PDB file of C-alpha atoms in Angstrom:
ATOM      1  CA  UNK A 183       8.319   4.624  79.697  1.00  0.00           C
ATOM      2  CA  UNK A 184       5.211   6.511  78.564  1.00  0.00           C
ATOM      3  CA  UNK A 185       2.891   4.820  76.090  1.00  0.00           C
ATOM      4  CA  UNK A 186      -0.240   5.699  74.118  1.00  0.00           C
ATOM      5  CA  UNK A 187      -2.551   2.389  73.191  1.00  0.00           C
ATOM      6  CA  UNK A 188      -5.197   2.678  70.551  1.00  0.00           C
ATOM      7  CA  UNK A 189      -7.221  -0.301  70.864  1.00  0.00           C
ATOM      8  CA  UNK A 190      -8.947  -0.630  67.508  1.00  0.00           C
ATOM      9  CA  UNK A 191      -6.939  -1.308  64.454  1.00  0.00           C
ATOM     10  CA  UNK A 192      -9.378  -1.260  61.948  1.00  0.00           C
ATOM     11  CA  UNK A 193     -12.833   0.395  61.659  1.00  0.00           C
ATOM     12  CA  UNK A 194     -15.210  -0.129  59.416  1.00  0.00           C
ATOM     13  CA  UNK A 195     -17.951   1.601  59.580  1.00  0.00           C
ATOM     14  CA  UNK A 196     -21.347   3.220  56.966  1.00  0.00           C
ATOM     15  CA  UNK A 197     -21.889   6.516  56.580  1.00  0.00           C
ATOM     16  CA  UNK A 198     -23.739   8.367  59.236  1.00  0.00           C
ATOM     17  CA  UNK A 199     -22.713   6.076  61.558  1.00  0.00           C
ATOM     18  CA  UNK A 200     -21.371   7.292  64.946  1.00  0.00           C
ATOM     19  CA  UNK A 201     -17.782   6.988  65.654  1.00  0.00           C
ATOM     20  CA  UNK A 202     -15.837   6.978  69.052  1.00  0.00           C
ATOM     21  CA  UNK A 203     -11.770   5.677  68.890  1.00  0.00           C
ATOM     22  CA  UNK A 204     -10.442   4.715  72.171  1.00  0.00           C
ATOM     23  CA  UNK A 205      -6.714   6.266  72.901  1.00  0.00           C
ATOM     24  CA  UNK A 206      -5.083   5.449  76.640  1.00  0.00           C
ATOM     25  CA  UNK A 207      -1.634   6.508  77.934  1.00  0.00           C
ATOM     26  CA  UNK A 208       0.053   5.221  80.518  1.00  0.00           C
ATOM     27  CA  UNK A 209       1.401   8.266  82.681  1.00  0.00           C
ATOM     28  CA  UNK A 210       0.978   9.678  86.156  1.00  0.00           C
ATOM     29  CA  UNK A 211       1.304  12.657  85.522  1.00  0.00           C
ATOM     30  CA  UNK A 212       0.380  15.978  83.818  1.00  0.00           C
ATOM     31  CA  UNK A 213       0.107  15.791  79.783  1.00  0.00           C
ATOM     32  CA  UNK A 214      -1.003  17.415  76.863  1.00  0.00           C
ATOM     33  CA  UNK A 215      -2.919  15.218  74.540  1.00  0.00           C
ATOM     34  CA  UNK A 216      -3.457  14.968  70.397  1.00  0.00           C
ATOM     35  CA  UNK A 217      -5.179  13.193  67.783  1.00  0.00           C
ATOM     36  CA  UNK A 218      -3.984  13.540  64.443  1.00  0.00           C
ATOM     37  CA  UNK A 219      -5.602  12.518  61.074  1.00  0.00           C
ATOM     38  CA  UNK A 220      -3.713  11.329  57.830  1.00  0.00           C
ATOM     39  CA  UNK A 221      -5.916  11.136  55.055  1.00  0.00           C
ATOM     40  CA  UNK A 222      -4.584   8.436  52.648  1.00  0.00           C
ATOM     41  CA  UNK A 223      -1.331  10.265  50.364  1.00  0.00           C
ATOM     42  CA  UNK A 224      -1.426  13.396  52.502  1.00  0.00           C
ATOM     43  CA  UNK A 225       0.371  14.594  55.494  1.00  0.00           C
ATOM     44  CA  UNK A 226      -0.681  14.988  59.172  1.00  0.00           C
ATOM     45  CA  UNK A 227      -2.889  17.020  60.004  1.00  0.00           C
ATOM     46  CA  UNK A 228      -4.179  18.574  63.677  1.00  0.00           C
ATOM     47  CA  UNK A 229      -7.686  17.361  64.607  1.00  0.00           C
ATOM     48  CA  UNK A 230      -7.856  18.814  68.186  1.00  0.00           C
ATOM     49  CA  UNK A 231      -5.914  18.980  71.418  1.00  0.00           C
ATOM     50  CA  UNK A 232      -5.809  18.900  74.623  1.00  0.00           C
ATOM     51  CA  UNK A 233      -4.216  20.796  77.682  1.00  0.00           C
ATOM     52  CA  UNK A 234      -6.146  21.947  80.171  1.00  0.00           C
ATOM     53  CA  UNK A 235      -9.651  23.527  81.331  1.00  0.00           C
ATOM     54  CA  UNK A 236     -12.654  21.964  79.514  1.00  0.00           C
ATOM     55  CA  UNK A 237     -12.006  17.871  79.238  1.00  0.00           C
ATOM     56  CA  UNK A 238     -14.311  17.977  76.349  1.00  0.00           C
ATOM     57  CA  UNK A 239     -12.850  19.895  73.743  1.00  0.00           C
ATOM     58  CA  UNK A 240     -14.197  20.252  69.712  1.00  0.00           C
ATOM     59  CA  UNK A 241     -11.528  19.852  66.495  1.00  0.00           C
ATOM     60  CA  UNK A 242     -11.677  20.531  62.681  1.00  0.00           C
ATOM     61  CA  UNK A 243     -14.499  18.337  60.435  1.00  0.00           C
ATOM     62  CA  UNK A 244     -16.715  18.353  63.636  1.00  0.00           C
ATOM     63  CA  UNK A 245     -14.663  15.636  65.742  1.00  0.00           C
ATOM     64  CA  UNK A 246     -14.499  16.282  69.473  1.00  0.00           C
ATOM     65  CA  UNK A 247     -12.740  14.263  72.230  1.00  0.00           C
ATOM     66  CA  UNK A 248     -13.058  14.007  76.178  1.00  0.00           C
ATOM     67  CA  UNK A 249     -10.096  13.616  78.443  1.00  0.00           C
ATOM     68  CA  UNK A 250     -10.913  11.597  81.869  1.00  0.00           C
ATOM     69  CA  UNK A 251      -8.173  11.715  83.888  1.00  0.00           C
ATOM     70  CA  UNK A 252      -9.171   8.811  85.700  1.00  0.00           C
ATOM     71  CA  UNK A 253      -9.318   6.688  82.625  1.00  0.00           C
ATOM     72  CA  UNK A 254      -6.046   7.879  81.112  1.00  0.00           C
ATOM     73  CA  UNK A 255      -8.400   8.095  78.302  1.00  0.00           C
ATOM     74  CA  UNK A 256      -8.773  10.931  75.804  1.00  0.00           C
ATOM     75  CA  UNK A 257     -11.584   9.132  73.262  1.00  0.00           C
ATOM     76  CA  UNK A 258     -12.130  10.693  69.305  1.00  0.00           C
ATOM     77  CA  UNK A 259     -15.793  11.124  68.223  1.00  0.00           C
ATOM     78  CA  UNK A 260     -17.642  12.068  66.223  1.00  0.00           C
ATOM     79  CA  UNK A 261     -21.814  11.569  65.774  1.00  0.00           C
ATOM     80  CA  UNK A 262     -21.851  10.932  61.893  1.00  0.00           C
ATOM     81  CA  UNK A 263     -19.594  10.031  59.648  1.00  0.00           C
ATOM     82  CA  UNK A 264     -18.839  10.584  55.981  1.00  0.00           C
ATOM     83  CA  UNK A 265     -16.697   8.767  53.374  1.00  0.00           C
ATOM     84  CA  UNK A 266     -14.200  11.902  53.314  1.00  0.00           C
ATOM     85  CA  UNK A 267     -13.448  10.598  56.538  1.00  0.00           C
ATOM     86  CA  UNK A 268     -11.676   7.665  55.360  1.00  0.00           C
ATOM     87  CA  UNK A 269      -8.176   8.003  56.411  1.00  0.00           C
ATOM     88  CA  UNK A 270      -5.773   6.826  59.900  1.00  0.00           C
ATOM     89  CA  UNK A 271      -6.150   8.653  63.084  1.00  0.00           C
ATOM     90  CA  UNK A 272      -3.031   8.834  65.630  1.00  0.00           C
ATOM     91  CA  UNK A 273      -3.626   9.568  69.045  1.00  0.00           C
ATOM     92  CA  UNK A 274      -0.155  11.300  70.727  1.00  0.00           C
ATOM     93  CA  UNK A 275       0.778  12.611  73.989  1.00  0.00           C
ATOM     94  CA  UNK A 276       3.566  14.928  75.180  1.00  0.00           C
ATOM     95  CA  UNK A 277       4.540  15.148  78.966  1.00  0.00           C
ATOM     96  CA  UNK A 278       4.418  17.819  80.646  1.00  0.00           C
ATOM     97  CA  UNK A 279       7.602  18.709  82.964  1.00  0.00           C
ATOM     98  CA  UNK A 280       7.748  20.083  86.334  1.00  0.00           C
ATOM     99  CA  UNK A 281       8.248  23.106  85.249  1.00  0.00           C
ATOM    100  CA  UNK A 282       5.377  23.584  82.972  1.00  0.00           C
ATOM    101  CA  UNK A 283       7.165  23.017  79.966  1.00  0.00           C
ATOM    102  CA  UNK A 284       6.374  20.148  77.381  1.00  0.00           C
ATOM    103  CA  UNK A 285       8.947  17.434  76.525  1.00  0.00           C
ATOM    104  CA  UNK A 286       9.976  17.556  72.957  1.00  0.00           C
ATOM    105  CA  UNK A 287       8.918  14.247  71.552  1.00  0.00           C
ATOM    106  CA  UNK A 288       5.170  13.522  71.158  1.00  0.00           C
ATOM    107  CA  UNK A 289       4.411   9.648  71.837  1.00  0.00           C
ATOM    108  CA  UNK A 290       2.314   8.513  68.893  1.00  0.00           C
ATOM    109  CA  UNK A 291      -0.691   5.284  69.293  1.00  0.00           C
ATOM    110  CA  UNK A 292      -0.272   3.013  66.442  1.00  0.00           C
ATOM    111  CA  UNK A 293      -2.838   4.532  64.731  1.00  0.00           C
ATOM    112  CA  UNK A 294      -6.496   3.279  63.956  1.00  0.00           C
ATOM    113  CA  UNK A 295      -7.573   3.071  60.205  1.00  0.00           C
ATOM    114  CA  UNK A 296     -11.073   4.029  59.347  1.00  0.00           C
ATOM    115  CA  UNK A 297     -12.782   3.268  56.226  1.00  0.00           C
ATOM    116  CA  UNK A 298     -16.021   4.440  55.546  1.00  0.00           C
ATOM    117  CA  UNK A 299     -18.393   2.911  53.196  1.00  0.00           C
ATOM    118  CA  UNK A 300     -20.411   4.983  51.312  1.00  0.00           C
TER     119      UNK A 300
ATOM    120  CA  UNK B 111       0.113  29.799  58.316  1.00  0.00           C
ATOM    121  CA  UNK B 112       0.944  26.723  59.328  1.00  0.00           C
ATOM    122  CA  UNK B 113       2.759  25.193  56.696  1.00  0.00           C
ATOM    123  CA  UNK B 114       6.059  23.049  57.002  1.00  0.00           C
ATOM    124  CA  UNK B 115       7.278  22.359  53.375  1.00  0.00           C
ATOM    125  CA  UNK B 116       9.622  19.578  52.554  1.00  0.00           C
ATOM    126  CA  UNK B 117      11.666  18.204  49.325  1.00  0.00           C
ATOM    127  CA  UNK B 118      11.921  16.431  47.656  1.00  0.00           C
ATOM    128  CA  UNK B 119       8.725  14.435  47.971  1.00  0.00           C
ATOM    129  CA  UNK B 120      10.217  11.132  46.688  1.00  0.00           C
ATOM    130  CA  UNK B 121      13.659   9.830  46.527  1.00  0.00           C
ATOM    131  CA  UNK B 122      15.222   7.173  45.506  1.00  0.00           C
ATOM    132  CA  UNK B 123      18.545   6.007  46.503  1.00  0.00           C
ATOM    133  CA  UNK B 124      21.661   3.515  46.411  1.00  0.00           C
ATOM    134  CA  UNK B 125      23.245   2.352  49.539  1.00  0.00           C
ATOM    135  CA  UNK B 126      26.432   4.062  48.376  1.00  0.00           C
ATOM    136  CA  UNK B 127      24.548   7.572  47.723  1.00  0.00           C
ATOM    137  CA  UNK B 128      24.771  10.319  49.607  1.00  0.00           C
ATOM    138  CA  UNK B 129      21.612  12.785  49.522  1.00  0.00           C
ATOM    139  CA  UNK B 130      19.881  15.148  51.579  1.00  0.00           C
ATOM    140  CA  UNK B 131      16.054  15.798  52.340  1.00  0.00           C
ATOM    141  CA  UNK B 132      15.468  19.584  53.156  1.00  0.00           C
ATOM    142  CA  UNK B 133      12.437  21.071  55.638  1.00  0.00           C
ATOM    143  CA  UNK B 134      11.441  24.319  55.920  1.00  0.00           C
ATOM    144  CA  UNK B 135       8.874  26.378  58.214  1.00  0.00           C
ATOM    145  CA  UNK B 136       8.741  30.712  58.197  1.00  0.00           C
ATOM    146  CA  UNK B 137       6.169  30.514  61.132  1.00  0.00           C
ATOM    147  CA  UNK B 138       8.647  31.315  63.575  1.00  0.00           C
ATOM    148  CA  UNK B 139       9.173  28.335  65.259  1.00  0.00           C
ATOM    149  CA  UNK B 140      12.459  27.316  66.979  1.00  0.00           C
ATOM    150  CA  UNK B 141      11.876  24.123  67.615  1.00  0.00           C
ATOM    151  CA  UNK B 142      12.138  21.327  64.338  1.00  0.00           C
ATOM    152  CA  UNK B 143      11.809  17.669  64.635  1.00  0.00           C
ATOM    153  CA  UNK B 144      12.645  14.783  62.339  1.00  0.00           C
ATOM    154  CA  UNK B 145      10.269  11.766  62.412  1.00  0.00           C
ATOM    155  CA  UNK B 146      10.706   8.587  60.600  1.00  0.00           C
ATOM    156  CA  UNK B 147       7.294   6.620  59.811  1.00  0.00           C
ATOM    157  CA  UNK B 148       7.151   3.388  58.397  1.00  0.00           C
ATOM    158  CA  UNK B 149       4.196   1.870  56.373  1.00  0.00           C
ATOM    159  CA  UNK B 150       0.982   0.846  58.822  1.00  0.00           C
ATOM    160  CA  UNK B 151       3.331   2.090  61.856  1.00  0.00           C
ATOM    161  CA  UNK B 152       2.998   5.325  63.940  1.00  0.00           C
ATOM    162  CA  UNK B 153       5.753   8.195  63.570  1.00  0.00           C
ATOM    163  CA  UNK B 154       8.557   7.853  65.657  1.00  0.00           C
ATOM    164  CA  UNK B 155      10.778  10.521  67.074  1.00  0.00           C
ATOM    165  CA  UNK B 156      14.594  11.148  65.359  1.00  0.00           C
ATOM    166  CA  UNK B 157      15.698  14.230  66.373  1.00  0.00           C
ATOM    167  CA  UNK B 158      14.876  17.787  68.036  1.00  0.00           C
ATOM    168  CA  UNK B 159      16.553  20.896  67.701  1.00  0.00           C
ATOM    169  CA  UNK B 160      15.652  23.797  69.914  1.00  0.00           C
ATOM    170  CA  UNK B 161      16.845  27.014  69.039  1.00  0.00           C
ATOM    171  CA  UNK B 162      19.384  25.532  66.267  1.00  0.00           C
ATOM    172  CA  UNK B 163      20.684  23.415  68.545  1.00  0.00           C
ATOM    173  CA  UNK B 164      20.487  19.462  68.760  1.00  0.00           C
ATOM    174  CA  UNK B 165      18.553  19.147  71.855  1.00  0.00           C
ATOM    175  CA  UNK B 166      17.639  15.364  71.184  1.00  0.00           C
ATOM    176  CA  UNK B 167      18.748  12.081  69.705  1.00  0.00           C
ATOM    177  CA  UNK B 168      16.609   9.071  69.753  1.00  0.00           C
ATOM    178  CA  UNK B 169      20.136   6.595  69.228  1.00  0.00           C
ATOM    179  CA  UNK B 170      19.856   7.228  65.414  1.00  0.00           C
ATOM    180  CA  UNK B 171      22.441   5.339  63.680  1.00  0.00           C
ATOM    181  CA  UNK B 172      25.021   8.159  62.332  1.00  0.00           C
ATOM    182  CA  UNK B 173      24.592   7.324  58.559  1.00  0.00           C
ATOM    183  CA  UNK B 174      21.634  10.432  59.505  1.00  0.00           C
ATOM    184  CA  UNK B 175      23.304  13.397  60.328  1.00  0.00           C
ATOM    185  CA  UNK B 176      20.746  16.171  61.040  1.00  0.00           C
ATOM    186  CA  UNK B 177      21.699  19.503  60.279  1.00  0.00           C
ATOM    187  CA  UNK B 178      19.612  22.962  61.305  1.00  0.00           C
ATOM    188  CA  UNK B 179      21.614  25.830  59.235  1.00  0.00           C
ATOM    189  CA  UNK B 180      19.425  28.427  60.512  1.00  0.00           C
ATOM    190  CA  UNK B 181      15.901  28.746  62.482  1.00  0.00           C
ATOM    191  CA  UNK B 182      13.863  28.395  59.102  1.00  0.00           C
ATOM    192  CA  UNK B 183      15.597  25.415  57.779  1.00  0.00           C
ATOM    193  CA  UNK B 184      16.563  21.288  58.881  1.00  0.00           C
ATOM    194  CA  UNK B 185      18.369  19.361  56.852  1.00  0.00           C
ATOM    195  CA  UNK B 186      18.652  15.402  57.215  1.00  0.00           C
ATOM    196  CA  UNK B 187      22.209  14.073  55.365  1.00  0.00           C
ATOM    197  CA  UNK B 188      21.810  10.428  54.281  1.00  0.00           C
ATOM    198  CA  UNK B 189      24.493   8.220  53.292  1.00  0.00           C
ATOM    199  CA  UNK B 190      25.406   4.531  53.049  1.00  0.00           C
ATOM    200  CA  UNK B 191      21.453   4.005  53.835  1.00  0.00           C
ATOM    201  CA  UNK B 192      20.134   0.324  54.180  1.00  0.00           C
ATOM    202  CA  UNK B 193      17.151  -0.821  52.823  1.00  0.00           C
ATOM    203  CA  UNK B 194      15.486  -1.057  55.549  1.00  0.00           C
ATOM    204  CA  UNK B 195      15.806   2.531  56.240  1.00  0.00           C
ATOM    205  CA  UNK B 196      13.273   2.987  53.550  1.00  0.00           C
ATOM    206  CA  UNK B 197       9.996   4.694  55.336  1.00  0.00           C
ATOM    207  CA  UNK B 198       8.124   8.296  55.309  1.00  0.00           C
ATOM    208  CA  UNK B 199      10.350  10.765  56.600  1.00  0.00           C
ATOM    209  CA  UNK B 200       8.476  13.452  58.168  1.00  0.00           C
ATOM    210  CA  UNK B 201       9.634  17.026  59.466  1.00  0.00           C
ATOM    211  CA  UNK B 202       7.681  19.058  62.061  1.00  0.00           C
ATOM    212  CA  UNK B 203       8.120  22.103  63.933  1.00  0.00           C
ATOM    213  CA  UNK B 204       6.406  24.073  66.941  1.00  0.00           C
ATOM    214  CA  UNK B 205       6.977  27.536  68.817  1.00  0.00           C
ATOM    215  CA  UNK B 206       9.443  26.116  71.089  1.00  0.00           C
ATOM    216  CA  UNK B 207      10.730  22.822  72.508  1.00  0.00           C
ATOM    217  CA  UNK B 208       9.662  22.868  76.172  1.00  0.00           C
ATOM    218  CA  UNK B 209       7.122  25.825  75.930  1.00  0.00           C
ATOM    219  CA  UNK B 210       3.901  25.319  77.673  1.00  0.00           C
ATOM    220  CA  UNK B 211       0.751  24.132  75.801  1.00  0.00           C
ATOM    221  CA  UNK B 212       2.998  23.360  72.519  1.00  0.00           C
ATOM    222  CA  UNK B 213       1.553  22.336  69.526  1.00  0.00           C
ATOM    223  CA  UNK B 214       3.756  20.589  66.305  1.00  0.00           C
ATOM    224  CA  UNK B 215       2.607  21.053  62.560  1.00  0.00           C
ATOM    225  CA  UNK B 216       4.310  18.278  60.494  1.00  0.00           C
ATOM    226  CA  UNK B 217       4.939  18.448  56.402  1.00  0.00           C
ATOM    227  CA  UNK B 218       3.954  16.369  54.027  1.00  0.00           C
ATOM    228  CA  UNK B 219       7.151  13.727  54.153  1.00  0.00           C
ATOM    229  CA  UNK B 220       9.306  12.763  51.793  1.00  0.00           C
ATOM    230  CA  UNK B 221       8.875   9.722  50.942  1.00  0.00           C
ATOM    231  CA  UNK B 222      12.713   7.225  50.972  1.00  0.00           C
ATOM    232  CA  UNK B 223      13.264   3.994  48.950  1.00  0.00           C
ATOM    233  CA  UNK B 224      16.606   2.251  49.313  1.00  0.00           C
ATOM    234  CA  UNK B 225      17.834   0.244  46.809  1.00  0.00           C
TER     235      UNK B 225
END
């Protein structure tokens, strides 16, 4: 079965500091990939995606992530952060049939809480 | 627009209750998912319906009974709940199910206790 590991659990970092959260999958073949923010009491929110052409692509609050294939890796960024940042990031992944088509269910990481000190 | 709306936002319930929790989406989409998230845990997958029509069920025990009345609207009917079902229940929808490149915009949750 397909998975989706987010190795940190808890970051804690100041502000300004750079920020990069690891996300692997374990699949073979083609998928589209996700990272999602919830931002404590609110709901998730889209920070960028991925699925296909440029591996490095730019989201909302000026994250950005690269895909390498070769890794199974799809790694969040972001150069400097700020206290609004505070909140849980989900990495997710959605296969990608034969035909093109995604599957329905998106396979969520376990998430990686950041807290930023201001 | 990309708003999914969902009520209520809290709820509060008896194992003998019955009670509903109601999403909602006018973007056009035709595919809806339920996800059930519990506290310091990622969302996990319920249900999918695809063009009003259950298209998956992740072995949800049948005290849920999902419900899609039309493309604009998923219901989730709870009864004889356990407390353990307590959690964030979260909606979502996208364009379509198995549609190329698809991308799913989730509500805000309502939020379950079981008492």
């Amino acid at each position: 079965a397909q998975s989706v590991s987010q190795h940190n659990h808890h970051v804690i970092l100041s502000e300004a500091a750079s920020l990069e959260l690891g996300c692997n999958y374990s699949y073979g073949g083609t998928v589209n990939l996700f990272w999602y923010v919830q931002y404590p009491g609110q709901h998730l929110q889209l920070l960028l995606k991925y699925f296909s052409g440029d591996p490095l692509v730019k989201g909302i609050k000026g994250f950005e992530a690269e895909f390498i294939k070769s890794k199974f890796s799809f790694n969040l960024r972001k150069p400097s952060v700020q206290w609004s940042d505070t909140a849980e990031y989900f990495c997710a992944v959605n296969v990608v049939d034969g035909y093109g088509g995604s599957q329905g269910n998106l396979i969520f990481g376990k998430g990686t809480k950041l807290s930023v000190k201001p | 627009d990309t708003e999914v709306t969902q009520t209520p936002k809290h709820l509060v319930m008896g194992m003998t209750n019955k009670k509903s929790l109601k999403c909602e989406q006018h973007m056009g989409h035709r595919a809806m998912y339920w996800y059930k998230q519990k506290a310091k845990k990622p969302p996990e997958l319920m249900f999918v319906y695809s063009y009003e029509k259950l298209s998956i069920n992740e072995s949800v025990p049948s005290r849920f009974s999902p419900e899609c009345p039309n493309s604009s609207l998923l219901n989730l009917h709870l009864h004889a709940l356990q407390p353990e079902d307590s959690a964030l229940y979260l909606c979502a929808s996208s364009p379509r199910l198995a549609g190329y490149q698809e991308t799913q915009y989730f509500g805000p949750g309502t939020r379950l206790l079981v008492l």
